[in-house]
Amino acid sequence: MKKIACLFACCCILSLGTLSAFAKESVVRVPKNQIFLTQTQTNFEVVIEVEPGNAYAGVEIGIACPESITVTDSSGSSGSMSADPVLARGLYWTSFFESDNKLSGTMKITLQFFCPESFESGDIQLQTVKVLTKNGVAVDTEELSPALGISITRNGSGVTDSDPTHSKPTGSEPTTSTTFGDDTYPDTNASSIERGSSIDGEDVPQTGDNSQPSMGMVLMFGSGCVVFGIILLMVKEKKFD
């Protein structure tokens, strides 16, 4: 019976691992990916929605803009602390956070932009999204690369130039940092897997970890083996009773 109990415990552990492998993935959305300006309009806003898969402490995003467009302000639907937009490493960064993992669900980030009247058309690129989770005194970072574009066109200027090279970051800037309470944590340039696909010319984010289904299958197979072993032991013990 002790052997059966041990095998049953192993089966439970593997099952829990399987459930965690299929945990909800983080999702990034741009509700409106086309913005049309009037002939004299110089200000506009863009909304970005980030839905982390688990409870989290904050979200930080990096936006690439055409040369003449600047991010002037930002606001978030949650998070008692925030960092105003700042240009670093060729991207405009802004973040919203708490001192602990108090946030859940979708965070709606609204960005305010300025462009001169001479601006005609171009693309704004959401290149990086970082989901921040407190782990004791450390901060774990889930870095996503949704590569979502927002097309900006002034009425009467013609078709938007959708070449993403016009909005990719250039040059080198000092690294930024994120503050939780009294602590400051520097950002890292850790590489991430490129996600996202195109359907009818529109980017569709696929921001989850594509390795999860394979790991889940391995754990499910292991659980099955343990269950099979328990059944064999029970049959043998019953046979020799």
Tab-separated table of C-alpha atoms in Angstrom:
chain	number	residue	atom	x	y	z
A	1	MET	CA	0.000	0.000	0.000
A	2	LYS	CA	2.912	2.337	0.682
A	3	LYS	CA	4.102	1.889	-2.892
A	4	ILE	CA	0.638	2.680	-4.191
A	5	ALA	CA	0.433	5.790	-2.006
A	6	CYS	CA	3.794	7.020	-3.288
A	7	LEU	CA	2.814	6.463	-6.892
A	8	PHE	CA	-0.499	8.242	-6.320
A	9	ALA	CA	1.322	11.256	-4.875
A	10	CYS	CA	3.629	11.352	-7.905
A	11	CYS	CA	0.584	11.228	-10.163
A	12	CYS	CA	-0.974	14.210	-8.369
A	13	ILE	CA	2.237	16.229	-8.701
A	14	LEU	CA	2.455	15.493	-12.413
A	15	SER	CA	-1.206	16.433	-12.871
A	16	LEU	CA	-0.648	19.775	-11.175
A	17	GLY	CA	2.315	20.348	-13.458
A	18	THR	CA	0.126	19.599	-16.453
A	19	LEU	CA	-2.461	22.166	-15.349
A	20	SER	CA	0.206	24.832	-14.859
A	21	ALA	CA	1.630	24.081	-18.297
A	22	PHE	CA	-1.733	25.044	-19.789
A	23	ALA	CA	-2.078	28.242	-17.740
A	24	LYS	CA	-3.651	31.243	-19.398
A	25	GLU	CA	-1.327	33.054	-21.787
A	26	SER	CA	-0.671	36.786	-21.807
A	27	VAL	CA	-2.519	38.679	-24.542
A	28	VAL	CA	-1.768	42.051	-26.172
A	29	ARG	CA	-4.412	43.915	-28.189
A	30	VAL	CA	-4.691	47.173	-30.138
A	31	PRO	CA	-8.456	47.864	-30.432
A	32	LYS	CA	-7.939	50.479	-33.172
A	33	ASN	CA	-5.000	50.039	-35.545
A	34	GLN	CA	-5.855	52.861	-37.986
A	35	ILE	CA	-6.073	56.550	-37.078
A	36	PHE	CA	-7.017	59.324	-39.517
A	37	LEU	CA	-5.982	62.919	-38.769
A	38	THR	CA	-7.602	66.082	-40.050
A	39	GLN	CA	-5.563	68.570	-42.070
A	40	THR	CA	-4.672	70.657	-38.991
A	41	GLN	CA	-4.777	68.017	-36.225
A	42	THR	CA	-1.566	67.743	-34.201
A	43	ASN	CA	-2.654	65.554	-31.270
A	44	PHE	CA	-4.130	62.053	-31.134
A	45	GLU	CA	-4.306	59.052	-28.805
A	46	VAL	CA	-3.739	55.304	-29.073
A	47	VAL	CA	-5.174	52.630	-26.759
A	48	ILE	CA	-3.279	49.419	-25.953
A	49	GLU	CA	-4.718	46.548	-23.906
A	50	VAL	CA	-2.486	44.068	-22.057
A	51	GLU	CA	-4.044	41.043	-20.351
A	52	PRO	CA	-1.465	39.033	-18.364
A	53	GLY	CA	-2.229	35.396	-17.693
A	54	ASN	CA	-1.745	35.627	-13.910
A	55	ALA	CA	-1.706	38.176	-11.096
A	56	TYR	CA	1.023	40.738	-11.716
A	57	ALA	CA	2.703	43.815	-10.298
A	58	GLY	CA	2.972	45.962	-13.403
A	59	VAL	CA	3.228	46.381	-17.160
A	60	GLU	CA	5.824	48.267	-19.179
A	61	ILE	CA	5.550	48.932	-22.933
A	62	GLY	CA	7.998	50.160	-25.582
A	63	ILE	CA	6.701	52.127	-28.599
A	64	ALA	CA	8.600	53.039	-31.778
A	65	CYS	CA	7.433	56.226	-33.519
A	66	PRO	CA	8.233	57.927	-36.829
A	67	GLU	CA	10.833	60.657	-36.401
A	68	SER	CA	8.373	63.575	-36.195
A	69	ILE	CA	5.934	61.931	-33.734
A	70	THR	CA	6.450	62.066	-29.964
A	71	VAL	CA	4.649	60.493	-26.995
A	72	THR	CA	3.588	63.323	-24.685
A	73	ASP	CA	1.595	61.559	-21.955
A	74	SER	CA	0.238	58.184	-20.837
A	75	SER	CA	-2.404	56.854	-18.455
A	76	GLY	CA	-3.273	53.371	-17.217
A	77	SER	CA	-6.516	51.824	-16.025
A	78	SER	CA	-4.765	50.242	-13.022
A	79	GLY	CA	-1.628	50.622	-10.954
A	80	SER	CA	-1.158	53.235	-8.230
A	81	MET	CA	2.317	54.165	-9.526
A	82	SER	CA	3.460	55.075	-13.024
A	83	ALA	CA	6.450	56.240	-15.044
A	84	ASP	CA	5.900	59.016	-17.581
A	85	PRO	CA	6.899	58.352	-21.211
A	86	VAL	CA	10.653	58.554	-21.760
A	87	LEU	CA	12.738	57.979	-24.900
A	88	ALA	CA	15.390	55.302	-24.364
A	89	ARG	CA	17.075	52.834	-26.704
A	90	GLY	CA	15.077	54.241	-29.624
A	91	LEU	CA	11.694	53.507	-27.990
A	92	TYR	CA	9.233	55.487	-25.892
A	93	TRP	CA	8.770	53.608	-22.589
A	94	THR	CA	5.971	53.958	-20.059
A	95	SER	CA	4.887	51.719	-17.183
A	96	PHE	CA	2.186	51.268	-14.545
A	97	PHE	CA	2.680	49.155	-11.444
A	98	GLU	CA	2.008	48.307	-7.810
A	99	SER	CA	4.401	47.406	-4.997
A	100	ASP	CA	3.201	43.787	-5.103
A	101	ASN	CA	1.231	41.384	-7.311
A	102	LYS	CA	-2.061	43.188	-6.683
A	103	LEU	CA	-3.111	43.554	-10.327
A	104	SER	CA	-5.195	41.144	-12.385
A	105	GLY	CA	-7.157	41.178	-15.619
A	106	THR	CA	-6.728	43.658	-18.479
A	107	MET	CA	-4.671	46.830	-18.174
A	108	LYS	CA	-5.795	49.530	-20.600
A	109	ILE	CA	-3.020	51.967	-21.494
A	110	THR	CA	-3.876	55.233	-23.282
A	111	LEU	CA	-1.025	57.089	-24.998
A	112	GLN	CA	-1.119	60.728	-26.100
A	113	PHE	CA	0.891	61.728	-29.188
A	114	PHE	CA	1.991	64.955	-30.868
A	115	CYS	CA	2.751	65.315	-34.566
A	116	PRO	CA	3.411	68.446	-36.670
A	117	GLU	CA	0.965	69.525	-39.345
A	118	SER	CA	3.602	68.588	-41.924
A	119	PHE	CA	3.313	64.910	-40.939
A	120	GLU	CA	1.403	62.936	-43.590
A	121	SER	CA	1.526	59.229	-42.823
A	122	GLY	CA	3.469	56.534	-40.996
A	123	ASP	CA	3.255	53.627	-38.597
A	124	ILE	CA	3.620	53.479	-34.833
A	125	GLN	CA	4.967	50.105	-33.678
A	126	LEU	CA	4.250	48.429	-30.336
A	127	GLN	CA	7.492	46.481	-30.162
A	128	THR	CA	7.885	45.376	-26.544
A	129	VAL	CA	5.537	44.529	-23.683
A	130	LYS	CA	6.930	43.511	-20.293
A	131	VAL	CA	4.727	41.920	-17.640
A	132	LEU	CA	6.363	42.427	-14.231
A	133	THR	CA	5.807	40.079	-11.286
A	134	LYS	CA	7.251	40.503	-7.791
A	135	ASN	CA	9.088	37.428	-6.493
A	136	GLY	CA	10.252	38.308	-2.996
A	137	VAL	CA	12.742	41.168	-3.398
A	138	ALA	CA	13.266	40.347	-7.071
A	139	VAL	CA	11.156	41.203	-10.117
A	140	ASP	CA	10.414	38.544	-12.734
A	141	THR	CA	9.889	39.853	-16.266
A	142	GLU	CA	7.835	38.185	-18.980
A	143	GLU	CA	8.926	39.946	-22.157
A	144	LEU	CA	6.644	39.800	-25.196
A	145	SER	CA	7.291	41.041	-28.724
A	146	PRO	CA	3.845	41.492	-30.287
A	147	ALA	CA	5.097	43.680	-33.185
A	148	LEU	CA	1.697	45.373	-33.575
A	149	GLY	CA	1.370	48.420	-35.810
A	150	ILE	CA	-0.934	51.455	-35.702
A	151	SER	CA	-1.305	53.242	-39.030
A	152	ILE	CA	-1.471	57.059	-38.847
A	153	THR	CA	-2.717	58.935	-41.927
A	154	ARG	CA	-3.580	62.576	-42.468
A	155	ASN	CA	-6.687	63.059	-44.615
A	156	GLY	CA	-5.733	63.832	-48.188
A	157	SER	CA	-2.158	62.590	-47.814
A	158	GLY	CA	-2.716	59.351	-49.709
A	159	VAL	CA	-2.005	55.752	-48.705
A	160	THR	CA	-0.092	55.110	-45.506
A	161	ASP	CA	3.457	53.910	-45.914
A	162	SER	CA	3.288	50.560	-44.127
A	163	ASP	CA	6.995	49.792	-44.399
A	164	PRO	CA	7.927	48.921	-40.781
A	165	THR	CA	11.512	50.116	-41.335
A	166	HIS	CA	10.267	53.715	-41.063
A	167	SER	CA	9.324	53.216	-37.442
A	168	LYS	CA	12.036	50.907	-36.158
A	169	PRO	CA	14.229	52.343	-33.401
A	170	THR	CA	17.625	53.752	-34.256
A	171	GLY	CA	20.613	54.782	-32.226
A	172	SER	CA	21.513	53.934	-28.647
A	173	GLU	CA	20.089	55.488	-25.497
A	174	PRO	CA	20.653	54.892	-21.751
A	175	THR	CA	18.775	51.986	-20.230
A	176	THR	CA	15.609	52.672	-18.265
A	177	SER	CA	14.543	51.350	-14.888
A	178	THR	CA	11.311	50.377	-13.172
A	179	THR	CA	10.536	51.307	-9.562
A	180	PHE	CA	8.469	49.238	-7.120
A	181	GLY	CA	7.981	51.026	-3.809
A	182	ASP	CA	11.409	52.137	-2.627
A	183	ASP	CA	13.340	49.789	-4.906
A	184	THR	CA	14.519	50.416	-8.457
A	185	TYR	CA	15.095	47.557	-10.887
A	186	PRO	CA	16.999	48.132	-14.138
A	187	ASP	CA	15.475	46.847	-17.362
A	188	THR	CA	17.366	44.230	-19.310
A	189	ASN	CA	17.774	43.645	-23.021
A	190	ALA	CA	16.962	39.938	-22.734
A	191	SER	CA	16.046	38.442	-26.085
A	192	SER	CA	12.528	37.191	-26.643
A	193	ILE	CA	10.801	34.987	-29.212
A	194	GLU	CA	9.099	36.931	-31.995
A	195	ARG	CA	5.362	36.464	-31.901
A	196	GLY	CA	2.496	37.584	-34.135
A	197	SER	CA	1.101	36.710	-37.541
A	198	SER	CA	-0.685	38.505	-40.350
A	199	ILE	CA	-4.259	37.999	-41.554
A	200	ASP	CA	-5.474	40.204	-44.426
A	201	GLY	CA	-2.690	42.658	-43.688
A	202	GLU	CA	-3.542	43.016	-39.985
A	203	ASP	CA	-1.221	41.853	-37.229
A	204	VAL	CA	-2.674	39.259	-34.896
A	205	PRO	CA	-0.755	38.843	-31.604
A	206	GLN	CA	0.271	35.384	-30.468
A	207	THR	CA	1.945	36.267	-27.234
A	208	GLY	CA	1.986	32.915	-25.436
A	209	ASP	CA	4.855	30.507	-24.953
A	210	ASN	CA	4.642	28.070	-27.863
A	211	SER	CA	6.576	25.440	-25.914
A	212	GLN	CA	3.783	24.912	-23.392
A	213	PRO	CA	1.715	22.332	-25.334
A	214	SER	CA	4.773	20.055	-25.738
A	215	MET	CA	5.569	20.221	-22.034
A	216	GLY	CA	1.935	19.500	-21.236
A	217	MET	CA	1.964	16.390	-23.412
A	218	VAL	CA	5.094	15.114	-21.644
A	219	LEU	CA	3.506	15.645	-18.225
A	220	MET	CA	0.253	13.991	-19.311
A	221	PHE	CA	2.211	10.983	-20.617
A	222	GLY	CA	4.090	10.747	-17.324
A	223	SER	CA	0.832	10.905	-15.354
A	224	GLY	CA	-0.584	8.117	-17.504
A	225	CYS	CA	2.441	5.915	-16.832
A	226	VAL	CA	2.095	6.452	-13.073
A	227	VAL	CA	-1.609	5.588	-13.155
A	228	PHE	CA	-0.838	2.439	-15.167
A	229	GLY	CA	1.780	1.454	-12.584
A	230	ILE	CA	-0.708	1.923	-9.737
A	231	ILE	CA	-3.219	-0.331	-11.486
A	232	LEU	CA	-0.593	-3.058	-12.004
A	233	LEU	CA	0.450	-2.954	-8.335
A	234	MET	CA	-3.162	-3.151	-7.195
A	235	VAL	CA	-3.785	-6.163	-9.461
A	236	LYS	CA	-0.646	-7.929	-8.190
A	237	GLU	CA	-1.442	-7.294	-4.506
A	238	LYS	CA	-4.998	-8.540	-5.024
A	239	LYS	CA	-3.664	-11.638	-6.814
A	240	PHE	CA	-1.363	-12.578	-3.925
A	241	ASP	CA	-3.877	-11.893	-1.137
